[in-house]
mmCIF file of C-alpha atoms (C1' of nucleotides) in Angstrom:
data_model
loop_
_atom_site.group_PDB
_atom_site.id
_atom_site.type_symbol
_atom_site.label_atom_id
_atom_site.label_comp_id
_atom_site.label_asym_id
_atom_site.label_seq_id
_atom_site.Cartn_x
_atom_site.Cartn_y
_atom_site.Cartn_z
ATOM 1 C CA MET H 1 -2.236 0.326 15.123
ATOM 2 C CA ARG H 2 -0.315 -0.375 11.979
ATOM 3 C CA GLU H 3 -3.526 -0.873 10.092
ATOM 4 C CA VAL H 4 -4.771 2.498 11.214
ATOM 5 C CA LEU H 5 -1.549 4.186 10.215
ATOM 6 C CA ALA H 6 -1.870 2.492 6.863
ATOM 7 C CA ARG H 7 -5.314 4.043 6.395
ATOM 8 C CA VAL H 8 -4.230 7.442 7.595
ATOM 9 C CA GLY H 9 -0.934 7.408 5.761
ATOM 10 C CA ASP H 10 -2.615 6.446 2.536
ATOM 11 C CA LYS H 11 -2.284 9.049 -0.163
ATOM 12 C CA TRP H 12 -5.922 9.057 -1.263
ATOM 13 C CA SER H 13 -7.361 8.884 2.248
ATOM 14 C CA ILE H 14 -5.666 12.096 3.237
ATOM 15 C CA LEU H 15 -6.753 13.894 0.099
ATOM 16 C CA ILE H 16 -10.348 12.818 0.582
ATOM 17 C CA VAL H 17 -10.417 13.916 4.200
ATOM 18 C CA MET H 18 -8.902 17.250 3.221
ATOM 19 C CA ASN H 19 -11.486 17.788 0.522
ATOM 20 C CA LEU H 20 -14.381 16.921 2.794
ATOM 21 C CA SER H 21 -13.269 19.342 5.476
ATOM 22 C CA ASP H 22 -15.215 22.191 3.873
ATOM 23 C CA GLY H 23 -18.451 20.249 3.828
ATOM 24 C CA PRO H 24 -20.119 17.189 2.333
ATOM 25 C CA LEU H 25 -19.512 16.250 -1.275
ATOM 26 C CA ARG H 26 -21.083 13.868 -3.722
ATOM 27 C CA PHE H 27 -19.269 10.971 -5.293
ATOM 28 C CA SER H 28 -18.782 12.660 -8.628
ATOM 29 C CA GLU H 29 -17.784 15.923 -6.994
ATOM 30 C CA LEU H 30 -15.036 14.146 -5.118
ATOM 31 C CA GLN H 31 -13.870 12.493 -8.271
ATOM 32 C CA ARG H 32 -13.686 15.792 -10.078
ATOM 33 C CA THR H 33 -12.004 17.589 -7.192
ATOM 34 C CA ILE H 34 -9.312 15.078 -6.420
ATOM 35 C CA ASP H 35 -7.811 14.822 -9.902
ATOM 36 C CA GLY H 36 -5.970 11.685 -10.748
ATOM 37 C CA ILE H 37 -8.046 9.305 -8.673
ATOM 38 C CA SER H 38 -9.776 6.518 -10.519
ATOM 39 C CA GLN H 39 -13.361 5.597 -9.875
ATOM 40 C CA ARG H 40 -12.219 2.329 -8.425
ATOM 41 C CA MET H 41 -9.824 3.875 -5.931
ATOM 42 C CA LEU H 42 -12.359 6.480 -4.912
ATOM 43 C CA THR H 43 -14.882 3.763 -4.147
ATOM 44 C CA LEU H 44 -12.384 1.594 -2.323
ATOM 45 C CA THR H 45 -10.925 4.414 -0.264
ATOM 46 C CA LEU H 46 -14.345 5.747 0.670
ATOM 47 C CA ARG H 47 -15.391 2.281 1.820
ATOM 48 C CA GLY H 48 -12.282 2.057 3.947
ATOM 49 C CA LEU H 49 -12.835 5.472 5.478
ATOM 50 C CA GLU H 50 -16.455 4.610 6.115
ATOM 51 C CA ARG H 51 -15.490 1.350 7.734
ATOM 52 C CA ASP H 52 -13.099 3.129 10.061
ATOM 53 C CA GLY H 53 -15.791 5.631 10.951
ATOM 54 C CA PHE H 54 -14.081 8.657 9.394
ATOM 55 C CA VAL H 55 -16.749 9.474 6.818
ATOM 56 C CA SER H 56 -20.476 8.903 6.643
ATOM 57 C CA ARG H 57 -22.368 7.908 3.544
ATOM 58 C CA THR H 58 -25.870 9.231 2.941
ATOM 59 C CA VAL H 59 -27.994 7.979 0.081
ATOM 60 C CA TYR H 60 -30.818 10.141 -1.234
ATOM 61 C CA PRO H 61 -33.215 7.790 -3.011
ATOM 62 C CA THR H 62 -33.943 10.268 -5.767
ATOM 63 C CA ASN H 63 -33.713 9.819 -9.483
ATOM 64 C CA PRO H 64 -30.937 10.107 -10.481
ATOM 65 C CA PRO H 65 -29.449 8.736 -7.269
ATOM 66 C CA LYS H 66 -27.430 11.047 -5.083
ATOM 67 C CA VAL H 67 -24.908 10.027 -2.452
ATOM 68 C CA GLU H 68 -23.223 12.434 -0.119
ATOM 69 C CA TYR H 69 -20.064 11.822 1.829
ATOM 70 C CA ALA H 70 -19.285 13.822 4.943
ATOM 71 C CA LEU H 71 -16.740 13.777 7.712
ATOM 72 C CA THR H 72 -17.893 12.286 10.982
ATOM 73 C CA PRO H 73 -16.741 13.954 14.226
ATOM 74 C CA LEU H 74 -14.010 11.333 14.358
ATOM 75 C CA GLY H 75 -12.885 12.123 10.837
ATOM 76 C CA ASP H 76 -12.987 15.808 11.609
ATOM 77 C CA SER H 77 -10.802 15.374 14.666
ATOM 78 C CA LEU H 78 -8.276 13.623 12.461
ATOM 79 C CA ARG H 79 -7.738 16.802 10.501
ATOM 80 C CA CYS H 80 -5.809 18.419 13.321
ATOM 81 C CA PRO H 81 -2.822 16.052 13.524
ATOM 82 C CA VAL H 82 -2.876 15.565 9.772
ATOM 83 C CA ASN H 83 -2.706 19.286 9.203
ATOM 84 C CA ALA H 84 0.199 19.492 11.631
ATOM 85 C CA LEU H 85 2.022 16.963 9.516
ATOM 86 C CA GLY H 86 1.133 18.792 6.340
ATOM 87 C CA ASP H 87 2.436 22.045 7.741
ATOM 88 C CA TRP H 88 5.658 20.372 8.779
ATOM 89 C CA VAL H 89 6.172 19.006 5.289
ATOM 90 C CA GLN H 90 5.598 22.404 3.728
ATOM 91 C CA LYS H 91 8.046 24.024 6.096
ATOM 92 C CA ASN H 92 10.771 21.470 5.511
ATOM 93 C CA LEU H 93 10.149 20.595 1.913
ATOM 94 C CA ALA H 94 13.045 22.699 0.669
ATOM 95 C CA ALA H 95 15.493 21.071 3.082
ATOM 96 C CA ILE H 96 14.332 17.604 2.089
ATOM 97 C CA GLU H 97 14.664 18.285 -1.586
ATOM 98 C CA GLU H 98 18.122 19.698 -1.138
ATOM 99 C CA SER H 99 19.117 16.659 0.879
ATOM 100 C CA ARG H 100 17.866 14.454 -1.919
ATOM 101 C CA ARG H 101 19.852 16.325 -4.508
ATOM 102 C CA ALA H 102 22.990 16.094 -2.372
ATOM 103 C CA PHE H 103 22.470 12.375 -1.799
ATOM 104 C CA ASP H 104 21.840 11.623 -5.450
ATOM 105 C CA GLY H 105 24.793 13.775 -6.399
ATOM 106 C CA GLU H 106 27.106 11.729 -4.195
ATOM 107 C CA LYS H 107 25.911 8.548 -5.782
ATOM 108 C CA VAL H 108 26.698 9.847 -9.229
ATOM 109 C CA ALA H 109 30.098 11.052 -8.083
ATOM 110 C CA ALA H 110 30.821 7.690 -6.484
ATOM 111 C CA ALA H 111 29.830 5.864 -9.631
ATOM 112 C CA GLU H 112 32.363 7.740 -11.701
ATOM 113 C CA MET G 1 4.711 16.876 -1.564
ATOM 114 C CA ARG G 2 3.136 13.523 -2.259
ATOM 115 C CA GLU G 3 6.555 11.930 -2.340
ATOM 116 C CA VAL G 4 7.342 13.294 1.087
ATOM 117 C CA LEU G 5 4.028 12.127 2.466
ATOM 118 C CA ALA G 6 4.779 8.741 0.972
ATOM 119 C CA ARG G 7 8.046 8.620 2.899
ATOM 120 C CA VAL G 8 6.540 9.888 6.090
ATOM 121 C CA GLY G 9 3.351 7.865 5.793
ATOM 122 C CA ASP G 10 5.289 4.719 5.107
ATOM 123 C CA LYS G 11 4.791 2.105 7.763
ATOM 124 C CA TRP G 12 8.448 1.243 8.301
ATOM 125 C CA SER G 13 9.705 4.825 8.136
ATOM 126 C CA ILE G 14 7.605 5.883 11.081
ATOM 127 C CA LEU G 15 8.614 2.898 13.151
ATOM 128 C CA ILE G 16 12.289 3.524 12.485
ATOM 129 C CA VAL G 17 12.051 7.183 13.400
ATOM 130 C CA MET G 18 10.191 6.264 16.573
ATOM 131 C CA ASN G 19 12.822 3.750 17.557
ATOM 132 C CA LEU G 20 15.695 6.129 16.915
ATOM 133 C CA SER G 21 14.176 8.859 19.039
ATOM 134 C CA ASP G 22 15.850 7.503 22.183
ATOM 135 C CA GLY G 23 19.303 7.506 20.662
ATOM 136 C CA PRO G 24 21.371 5.959 17.866
ATOM 137 C CA LEU G 25 21.038 2.287 17.057
ATOM 138 C CA ARG G 26 22.984 -0.196 15.013
ATOM 139 C CA PHE G 27 21.604 -1.984 12.008
ATOM 140 C CA SER G 28 21.064 -5.269 13.787
ATOM 141 C CA GLU G 29 19.622 -3.531 16.836
ATOM 142 C CA LEU G 30 17.035 -1.887 14.643
ATOM 143 C CA GLN G 31 16.207 -5.156 13.004
ATOM 144 C CA ARG G 32 15.691 -6.820 16.357
ATOM 145 C CA THR G 33 13.707 -3.938 17.787
ATOM 146 C CA ILE G 34 11.316 -3.440 14.951
ATOM 147 C CA ASP G 35 10.046 -6.997 14.701
ATOM 148 C CA GLY G 36 8.629 -8.079 11.425
ATOM 149 C CA ILE G 37 10.873 -6.003 9.185
ATOM 150 C CA SER G 38 13.009 -7.897 6.729
ATOM 151 C CA GLN G 39 16.632 -7.056 6.146
ATOM 152 C CA ARG G 40 15.780 -5.840 2.720
ATOM 153 C CA MET G 41 13.111 -3.417 3.864
ATOM 154 C CA LEU G 42 15.271 -2.148 6.696
ATOM 155 C CA THR G 43 18.074 -1.378 4.271
ATOM 156 C CA LEU G 44 15.776 0.207 1.739
ATOM 157 C CA THR G 45 13.881 2.301 4.246
ATOM 158 C CA LEU G 46 17.066 3.495 5.927
ATOM 159 C CA ARG G 47 18.446 4.549 2.557
ATOM 160 C CA GLY G 48 15.298 6.477 1.877
ATOM 161 C CA LEU G 49 15.375 8.187 5.232
ATOM 162 C CA GLU G 50 19.030 8.985 4.757
ATOM 163 C CA ARG G 51 18.364 10.415 1.330
ATOM 164 C CA ASP G 52 15.654 12.661 2.712
ATOM 165 C CA GLY G 53 18.007 13.818 5.443
ATOM 166 C CA PHE G 54 16.051 12.311 8.333
ATOM 167 C CA VAL G 55 18.723 9.931 9.590
ATOM 168 C CA SER G 56 22.507 9.934 9.467
ATOM 169 C CA ARG G 57 24.650 6.879 8.874
ATOM 170 C CA THR G 58 27.979 6.534 10.636
ATOM 171 C CA VAL G 59 30.369 3.730 9.822
ATOM 172 C CA TYR G 60 32.971 2.684 12.379
ATOM 173 C CA PRO G 61 35.742 0.906 10.442
ATOM 174 C CA THR G 62 36.269 -1.680 13.139
ATOM 175 C CA ASN G 63 36.255 -5.409 12.850
ATOM 176 C CA PRO G 64 33.532 -6.544 12.833
ATOM 177 C CA PRO G 65 32.071 -3.490 11.124
ATOM 178 C CA LYS G 66 29.659 -1.327 13.073
ATOM 179 C CA VAL G 67 27.173 1.098 11.596
ATOM 180 C CA GLU G 68 25.122 3.466 13.659
ATOM 181 C CA TYR G 69 21.980 5.229 12.574
ATOM 182 C CA ALA G 70 20.827 8.387 14.299
ATOM 183 C CA LEU G 71 18.180 11.035 13.797
ATOM 184 C CA THR G 72 19.340 14.282 12.268
ATOM 185 C CA PRO G 73 17.890 17.539 13.595
ATOM 186 C CA LEU G 74 15.460 17.408 10.697
ATOM 187 C CA GLY G 75 14.438 13.884 11.569
ATOM 188 C CA ASP G 76 14.111 14.851 15.187
ATOM 189 C CA SER G 77 11.810 17.745 14.344
ATOM 190 C CA LEU G 78 9.638 15.290 12.461
ATOM 191 C CA ARG G 79 8.922 13.438 15.680
ATOM 192 C CA CYS G 80 6.662 16.204 16.924
ATOM 193 C CA PRO G 81 3.924 16.013 14.257
ATOM 194 C CA VAL G 82 4.361 12.259 13.989
ATOM 195 C CA ASN G 83 3.878 11.829 17.705
ATOM 196 C CA ALA G 84 0.778 13.979 17.498
ATOM 197 C CA LEU G 85 -0.573 11.573 14.930
ATOM 198 C CA GLY G 86 0.455 8.570 16.978
ATOM 199 C CA ASP G 87 -1.251 9.977 20.051
ATOM 200 C CA TRP G 88 -4.382 10.601 18.060
ATOM 201 C CA VAL G 89 -4.424 7.016 16.830
ATOM 202 C CA GLN G 90 -3.967 5.655 20.335
ATOM 203 C CA LYS G 91 -6.741 7.823 21.664
ATOM 204 C CA ASN G 92 -9.176 6.833 18.952
ATOM 205 C CA LEU G 93 -8.119 3.284 18.337
ATOM 206 C CA ALA G 94 -10.982 1.826 20.331
ATOM 207 C CA ALA G 95 -13.554 3.875 18.432
ATOM 208 C CA ILE G 96 -12.057 2.866 15.103
ATOM 209 C CA GLU G 97 -12.011 -0.791 15.939
ATOM 210 C CA GLU G 98 -15.582 -0.686 17.110
ATOM 211 C CA SER G 99 -16.583 1.077 13.924
ATOM 212 C CA ARG G 100 -14.892 -1.667 11.951
ATOM 213 C CA ARG G 101 -16.682 -4.373 13.814
ATOM 214 C CA ALA G 102 -20.017 -2.628 13.299
ATOM 215 C CA PHE G 103 -19.330 -2.163 9.594
ATOM 216 C CA ASP G 104 -18.223 -5.740 9.060
ATOM 217 C CA GLY G 105 -21.192 -6.946 11.071
ATOM 218 C CA GLU G 106 -23.583 -5.121 8.771
ATOM 219 C CA LYS G 107 -22.020 -6.700 5.738
ATOM 220 C CA VAL G 108 -22.462 -10.171 7.154
ATOM 221 C CA ALA G 109 -26.053 -9.375 8.110
ATOM 222 C CA ALA G 110 -26.748 -8.047 4.627
ATOM 223 C CA ALA G 111 -25.277 -11.138 3.014
ATOM 224 C CA GLU G 112 -27.651 -13.404 4.851
ATOM 225 C "C1'" DC Y 1 28.029 -7.489 11.129
ATOM 226 C "C1'" DA Y 2 26.090 -4.943 7.455
ATOM 227 C "C1'" DG Y 3 24.319 -5.138 3.029
ATOM 228 C "C1'" DC Y 4 23.756 -5.969 -2.058
ATOM 229 C "C1'" DA Y 5 21.775 -9.039 -5.782
ATOM 230 C "C1'" DT Y 6 18.454 -12.207 -7.373
ATOM 231 C "C1'" DC Y 7 14.239 -14.658 -7.780
ATOM 232 C "C1'" DC Y 8 9.546 -14.820 -7.279
ATOM 233 C "C1'" DC Y 9 4.936 -14.411 -5.511
ATOM 234 C "C1'" DA Y 10 1.224 -11.418 -3.925
ATOM 235 C "C1'" DA Y 11 -1.079 -7.239 -3.516
ATOM 236 C "C1'" DC Y 12 -2.170 -2.913 -5.637
ATOM 237 C "C1'" DC Y 13 -4.048 -0.184 -8.904
ATOM 238 C "C1'" DG Y 14 -5.664 1.671 -13.431
ATOM 239 C "C1'" DA Y 15 -8.597 0.834 -17.508
ATOM 240 C "C1'" DT Y 16 -12.581 -0.923 -19.209
ATOM 241 C "C1'" DA Y 17 -17.151 -2.723 -19.418
ATOM 242 C "C1'" DC Y 18 -21.480 -3.494 -17.324
ATOM 243 C "C1'" DT Y 19 -25.746 -2.604 -13.777
ATOM 244 C "C1'" DG Y 20 -29.615 -0.469 -10.665
ATOM 245 C "C1'" DC Q 1 -25.242 9.015 -11.001
ATOM 246 C "C1'" DA Q 2 -22.961 5.770 -8.301
ATOM 247 C "C1'" DG Q 3 -21.364 2.117 -8.210
ATOM 248 C "C1'" DT Q 4 -19.613 -3.479 -9.094
ATOM 249 C "C1'" DA Q 5 -16.738 -6.966 -11.812
ATOM 250 C "C1'" DT Q 6 -12.989 -8.345 -14.227
ATOM 251 C "C1'" DC Q 7 -8.471 -8.292 -16.464
ATOM 252 C "C1'" DG Q 8 -3.662 -7.221 -16.767
ATOM 253 C "C1'" DG Q 9 0.494 -4.541 -15.908
ATOM 254 C "C1'" DT Q 10 3.297 -2.733 -12.212
ATOM 255 C "C1'" DT Q 11 5.143 -2.628 -7.892
ATOM 256 C "C1'" DG Q 12 6.176 -4.201 -3.095
ATOM 257 C "C1'" DG Q 13 8.335 -7.033 -0.393
ATOM 258 C "C1'" DG Q 14 9.859 -11.757 1.540
ATOM 259 C "C1'" DA Q 15 13.403 -15.577 1.111
ATOM 260 C "C1'" DT Q 16 17.753 -16.880 -0.041
ATOM 261 C "C1'" DG Q 17 22.555 -16.703 -1.046
ATOM 262 C "C1'" DC Q 18 26.871 -14.160 -1.452
ATOM 263 C "C1'" DT Q 19 30.492 -10.311 -0.203
ATOM 264 C "C1'" DG Q 20 33.759 -6.975 2.550
#
DNA sequence: CAGCATCCCAACCGATACTG
DNA sequence: CAGTATCGGTTGGGATGCTG
């Protein structure tokens, strides 16, 4: 359970799932789309998602090689609760940031 | 946005919010309930949740000291999307674990 | 009881270089 | 193009000891 939450809660995992929701993408397309992810992390995260059955990996034995990643039905079903969480964050982001400012402000005041 | 997801997606944060959903708890009660969390991580995570406005911290100046942690309305509203995610994991846990076994099995087979 | 400070090891992750 | 391998800095987090 914790392991699964670790996968799901992972920053890159979520971004990859989001980006695949519109259709399959190639390795390099993902890397270009996600912005900030290193090749290493993309590989590692994709392997993890594949292992958990969230994405499928299809190799086209052409030259140059071409590999497509797509959401499985399981991965697709994950989008729903994840989107709910994303929506919640967007709705409450302002409140959270204000709370942070207030909290940090107190600390400064207390330090003086 | 990523920072918030980091908070929310954090393993301990979720567990704490879950455990507080039935009512306020003291520091030591949380530590006993959560099982596996170190004092350090409990303190740190609670501070983070407090900073983000998800939990409130109430000190009773008794002897011995008593500190109660409770969900704020904001923290309480977070339970809804988080529970949705938790339910999803529970529902699909079997499928995920089987996928893992299959994946790991392939690797072993390929190595031989 | 609640919690801060310190030390210290392990895991993570980015950068780089190399292969089929 | 789509990776694997390796190195090194950074961070996470446990263990311990000390305070109000």
